[in-house]
């Protein structure tokens, strides 16, 4: 089954509650929350108190994407704030610390996940594959919404799909960056089952129709 995860980076932050409440009725499966620290990526977005506030009003599970340096420092805070899936970047710390952070997330009752930036090879997920409930393949350089989809990430997506099917079949495979109706189909054809969409979702005058098209 294909799932959708609208990224609220493209929502209207003045009307965040309104925009989040509209996601479920439009057919979304997760709320994708982008956390950036100005170090791991050149942008700053939201932190733990805002995730906790979103949790109070969101009927959908929160898919929290941490684009922060040494995320192990904040894993407990984001889990307690209400993340349902918590994604770390493999580039953000050592293998040892990343593994410890994923184990901590699991122990706190949250789904652990990892992400790879475009220049990071597929092999970087292998030490963590069995510890994760979701793997996120970035299809833009993380940091900003509204960038163009990198179709050259599709071989990496297919490789990771094959490893998931062999080693951890329950694990989800998510893509994030430049997803629209056309590129979403390319991602599905290459093995993704969770599609993040920010600008394409929130700019669309009919998000329910857009969501149906992504899942078609
Ligand atoms: C980028 C973020 C994405 C972003 C996607 O670093 O991780 O979630 O919001 O936005 P679009 O869909 O506009 O590329
Ligand atoms: Zn994201």
Short mmCIF file of C-alpha atoms and ligand atoms in Angstrom, two decimals:
data_model
loop_
_atom_site.label_atom_id
_atom_site.label_comp_id
_atom_site.label_asym_id
_atom_site.label_seq_id
_atom_site.Cartn_x
_atom_site.Cartn_y
_atom_site.Cartn_z
CA UNK A 1 0.00 0.00 0.00
CA UNK A 2 1.27 3.48 -0.89
CA UNK A 3 1.21 6.08 1.87
CA UNK A 4 1.56 9.86 1.69
CA UNK A 5 3.31 12.18 4.14
CA UNK A 6 2.70 15.88 3.46
CA UNK A 7 5.63 18.03 4.64
CA UNK A 8 4.36 20.93 6.70
CA UNK A 9 7.45 22.93 5.76
CA UNK A 10 5.22 24.22 2.96
CA UNK A 11 2.16 24.79 5.19
CA UNK A 12 1.05 28.24 6.36
CA UNK A 13 2.73 28.46 9.78
CA UNK A 14 0.25 31.14 10.88
CA UNK A 15 -2.53 28.63 10.26
CA UNK A 16 -0.69 25.45 11.10
CA UNK A 17 -3.56 23.85 13.04
CA UNK A 18 -5.97 24.46 10.16
CA UNK A 19 -3.49 23.06 7.62
CA UNK A 20 -2.71 19.97 9.73
CA UNK A 21 -6.37 19.19 10.40
CA UNK A 22 -7.02 19.24 6.65
CA UNK A 23 -4.45 16.49 5.94
CA UNK A 24 -6.39 13.46 7.22
CA UNK A 25 -9.59 14.24 5.30
CA UNK A 26 -7.48 14.70 2.14
CA UNK A 27 -6.17 11.14 2.55
CA UNK A 28 -2.71 11.66 4.10
CA UNK A 29 -1.20 8.90 6.23
CA UNK A 30 1.47 10.84 8.16
CA UNK A 31 2.33 14.43 8.99
CA UNK A 32 5.96 14.92 7.88
CA UNK A 33 7.75 17.36 10.20
CA UNK A 34 11.14 18.74 9.07
CA UNK A 35 13.48 19.68 11.92
CA UNK A 36 16.60 21.64 10.87
CA UNK A 37 19.36 23.06 13.06
CA UNK A 38 21.32 25.43 10.82
CA UNK A 39 24.37 23.14 11.14
CA UNK A 40 23.57 19.84 9.47
CA UNK A 41 21.67 21.86 6.85
CA UNK A 42 21.82 25.59 6.13
CA UNK A 43 18.32 26.31 7.43
CA UNK A 44 16.52 26.45 10.78
CA UNK A 45 12.91 25.34 11.16
CA UNK A 46 11.16 24.04 14.26
CA UNK A 47 12.07 22.20 17.45
CA UNK A 48 10.72 20.08 20.27
CA UNK A 49 8.03 22.47 21.67
CA UNK A 50 6.45 22.87 18.23
CA UNK A 51 6.42 19.09 17.68
CA UNK A 52 4.69 18.71 21.06
CA UNK A 53 2.10 21.33 20.08
CA UNK A 54 1.45 19.64 16.72
CA UNK A 55 0.99 16.33 18.53
CA UNK A 56 -1.83 17.83 20.62
CA UNK A 57 -3.92 18.58 17.54
CA UNK A 58 -2.82 16.03 14.92
CA UNK A 59 -5.09 13.05 14.32
CA UNK A 60 -2.33 11.55 12.11
CA UNK A 61 0.96 9.99 13.23
CA UNK A 62 3.98 12.31 13.16
CA UNK A 63 6.85 11.38 10.83
CA UNK A 64 9.64 13.54 12.27
CA UNK A 65 12.66 14.05 9.99
CA UNK A 66 15.67 15.25 11.99
CA UNK A 67 18.18 17.16 9.88
CA UNK A 68 20.37 17.95 12.87
CA UNK A 69 23.95 17.28 13.91
CA UNK A 70 24.50 14.46 16.47
CA UNK A 71 20.78 13.73 16.87
CA UNK A 72 21.40 11.35 19.79
CA UNK A 73 21.41 14.48 21.98
CA UNK A 74 17.72 15.12 21.23
CA UNK A 75 16.22 11.70 20.55
CA UNK A 76 14.54 11.43 23.94
CA UNK A 77 13.09 14.93 23.63
CA UNK A 78 11.52 14.29 20.24
CA UNK A 79 10.16 10.89 21.28
CA UNK A 80 8.56 12.38 24.39
CA UNK A 81 7.18 15.28 22.33
CA UNK A 82 5.15 12.74 20.34
CA UNK A 83 7.09 11.59 17.28
CA UNK A 84 5.62 8.32 15.94
CA UNK A 85 8.45 7.78 13.44
CA UNK A 86 11.80 9.43 14.23
CA UNK A 87 14.30 9.67 11.36
CA UNK A 88 18.02 10.39 11.80
CA UNK A 89 20.56 11.07 9.07
CA UNK A 90 23.39 8.55 8.78
CA UNK A 91 25.74 11.45 7.95
CA UNK A 92 24.98 13.22 11.24
CA UNK A 93 27.08 11.06 13.60
CA UNK A 94 29.26 7.94 13.89
CA UNK A 95 27.88 4.47 13.13
CA UNK A 96 28.15 3.64 16.81
CA UNK A 97 26.17 6.68 17.99
CA UNK A 98 23.59 6.26 15.23
CA UNK A 99 23.03 2.66 16.27
CA UNK A 100 22.69 3.70 19.93
CA UNK A 101 20.24 6.44 18.98
CA UNK A 102 18.08 4.00 16.96
CA UNK A 103 18.03 1.57 19.89
CA UNK A 104 17.02 4.38 22.23
CA UNK A 105 14.17 5.39 19.91
CA UNK A 106 12.92 1.76 19.85
CA UNK A 107 13.12 1.53 23.64
CA UNK A 108 10.97 4.67 23.91
CA UNK A 109 8.23 2.97 21.84
CA UNK A 110 8.78 5.02 18.67
CA UNK A 111 9.55 3.69 15.16
CA UNK A 112 13.28 4.22 14.41
CA UNK A 113 14.29 5.37 10.93
CA UNK A 114 17.34 6.56 9.01
CA UNK A 115 17.85 8.78 6.01
CA UNK A 116 20.55 9.18 3.36
CA UNK A 117 21.45 12.39 1.54
CA UNK A 118 21.84 12.28 -2.28
CA UNK A 119 25.64 11.89 -2.23
CA UNK A 120 25.58 9.10 0.38
CA UNK A 121 25.78 5.60 -1.13
CA UNK A 122 23.11 2.96 -0.50
CA UNK A 123 25.63 0.86 1.49
CA UNK A 124 25.52 3.43 4.31
CA UNK A 125 22.12 2.05 5.42
CA UNK A 126 23.34 -1.54 5.78
CA UNK A 127 24.59 -1.35 9.40
CA UNK A 128 21.14 -0.08 10.45
CA UNK A 129 18.73 -1.93 8.18
CA UNK A 130 17.52 -4.42 10.76
CA UNK A 131 17.13 -1.74 13.45
CA UNK A 132 14.79 0.44 11.37
CA UNK A 133 11.07 0.53 10.60
CA UNK A 134 11.56 3.06 7.79
CA UNK A 135 14.36 4.16 5.47
CA UNK A 136 14.24 7.57 3.82
CA UNK A 137 16.03 8.22 0.54
CA UNK A 138 16.42 11.95 -0.10
CA UNK A 139 15.65 13.01 -3.67
CA UNK A 140 16.91 16.58 -3.09
CA UNK A 141 19.73 18.01 -0.95
CA UNK A 142 18.04 18.41 2.45
CA UNK A 143 17.44 21.94 3.70
CA UNK A 144 14.66 23.52 1.66
CA UNK A 145 11.30 22.75 0.09
CA UNK A 146 10.52 23.40 -3.55
CA UNK A 147 13.67 21.92 -5.14
CA UNK A 148 13.80 19.70 -8.26
CA UNK A 149 13.52 15.93 -7.99
CA UNK A 150 16.78 14.02 -8.54
CA UNK A 151 15.82 11.09 -10.73
CA UNK A 152 19.37 9.74 -10.50
CA UNK A 153 18.53 8.55 -6.96
CA UNK A 154 16.32 5.75 -8.42
CA UNK A 155 19.08 3.09 -8.64
CA UNK A 156 19.81 3.71 -4.94
CA UNK A 157 16.09 3.40 -4.15
CA UNK A 158 15.89 0.08 -6.02
CA UNK A 159 18.99 -1.27 -4.29
CA UNK A 160 17.61 -0.42 -0.83
CA UNK A 161 14.19 -1.87 -1.77
CA UNK A 162 15.89 -5.18 -2.62
CA UNK A 163 17.77 -5.22 0.71
CA UNK A 164 14.58 -4.40 2.62
CA UNK A 165 12.70 -7.23 0.91
CA UNK A 166 15.49 -9.67 1.82
CA UNK A 167 16.43 -8.53 5.30
CA UNK A 168 13.54 -6.56 6.88
CA UNK A 169 10.35 -6.89 4.82
CA UNK A 170 8.21 -4.88 7.24
CA UNK A 171 10.40 -1.80 6.83
CA UNK A 172 8.92 1.13 4.90
CA UNK A 173 10.81 2.93 2.12
CA UNK A 174 10.20 6.65 1.91
CA UNK A 175 11.28 9.35 -0.56
CA UNK A 176 11.47 13.07 0.17
CA UNK A 177 12.11 15.98 -2.16
CA UNK A 178 10.54 17.21 -5.38
CA UNK A 179 7.70 14.68 -5.30
CA UNK A 180 4.73 15.53 -7.51
CA UNK A 181 2.28 13.42 -9.53
CA UNK A 182 4.88 12.62 -12.21
CA UNK A 183 7.90 12.01 -9.97
CA UNK A 184 5.78 10.20 -7.37
CA UNK A 185 4.95 7.55 -9.95
CA UNK A 186 8.68 7.15 -10.73
CA UNK A 187 9.34 6.62 -7.01
CA UNK A 188 6.55 4.03 -6.71
CA UNK A 189 7.87 2.20 -9.78
CA UNK A 190 11.30 2.06 -8.13
CA UNK A 191 10.09 0.64 -4.83
CA UNK A 192 9.09 3.53 -2.54
CA UNK A 193 5.93 3.02 -0.48
CA UNK A 194 5.84 6.34 1.45
CA UNK A 195 5.87 9.59 -0.54
CA UNK A 196 6.67 12.90 1.16
CA UNK A 197 5.37 15.98 -0.67
CA UNK A 198 5.68 19.56 0.53
CA UNK A 199 5.23 22.28 -2.04
CA UNK A 200 3.28 20.12 -4.50
CA UNK A 201 0.78 19.17 -1.77
CA UNK A 202 0.24 22.60 -0.26
CA UNK A 203 0.16 24.47 -3.59
CA UNK A 204 -2.41 22.11 -5.03
CA UNK A 205 -5.94 23.58 -4.92
CA UNK A 206 -7.32 20.03 -4.54
CA UNK A 207 -5.05 18.11 -2.12
CA UNK A 208 -7.45 15.15 -1.96
CA UNK A 209 -7.18 14.65 -5.72
CA UNK A 210 -3.40 15.11 -5.52
CA UNK A 211 -3.21 12.51 -2.75
CA UNK A 212 -5.29 10.03 -4.78
CA UNK A 213 -2.98 10.58 -7.76
CA UNK A 214 0.10 9.91 -5.61
CA UNK A 215 -1.43 6.65 -4.42
CA UNK A 216 -2.83 5.55 -7.79
C1 LIG B 1 13.78 19.04 2.56
C2 LIG B 1 12.72 18.43 3.43
C3 LIG B 1 11.50 18.05 2.71
C4 LIG B 1 10.79 19.20 2.02
C5 LIG B 1 10.17 18.64 0.79
O1 LIG B 1 14.98 19.09 3.26
O2 LIG B 1 13.21 17.25 4.06
O3 LIG B 1 10.61 17.31 3.53
O4 LIG B 1 9.80 19.82 2.79
O5 LIG B 1 9.62 19.66 0.07
P1 LIG B 1 9.23 19.50 -1.47
O6 LIG B 1 8.21 18.42 -1.57
O7 LIG B 1 8.71 20.86 -1.82
O8 LIG B 1 10.50 19.16 -2.22
ZN1 LIG B 2 11.74 15.93 5.09
#
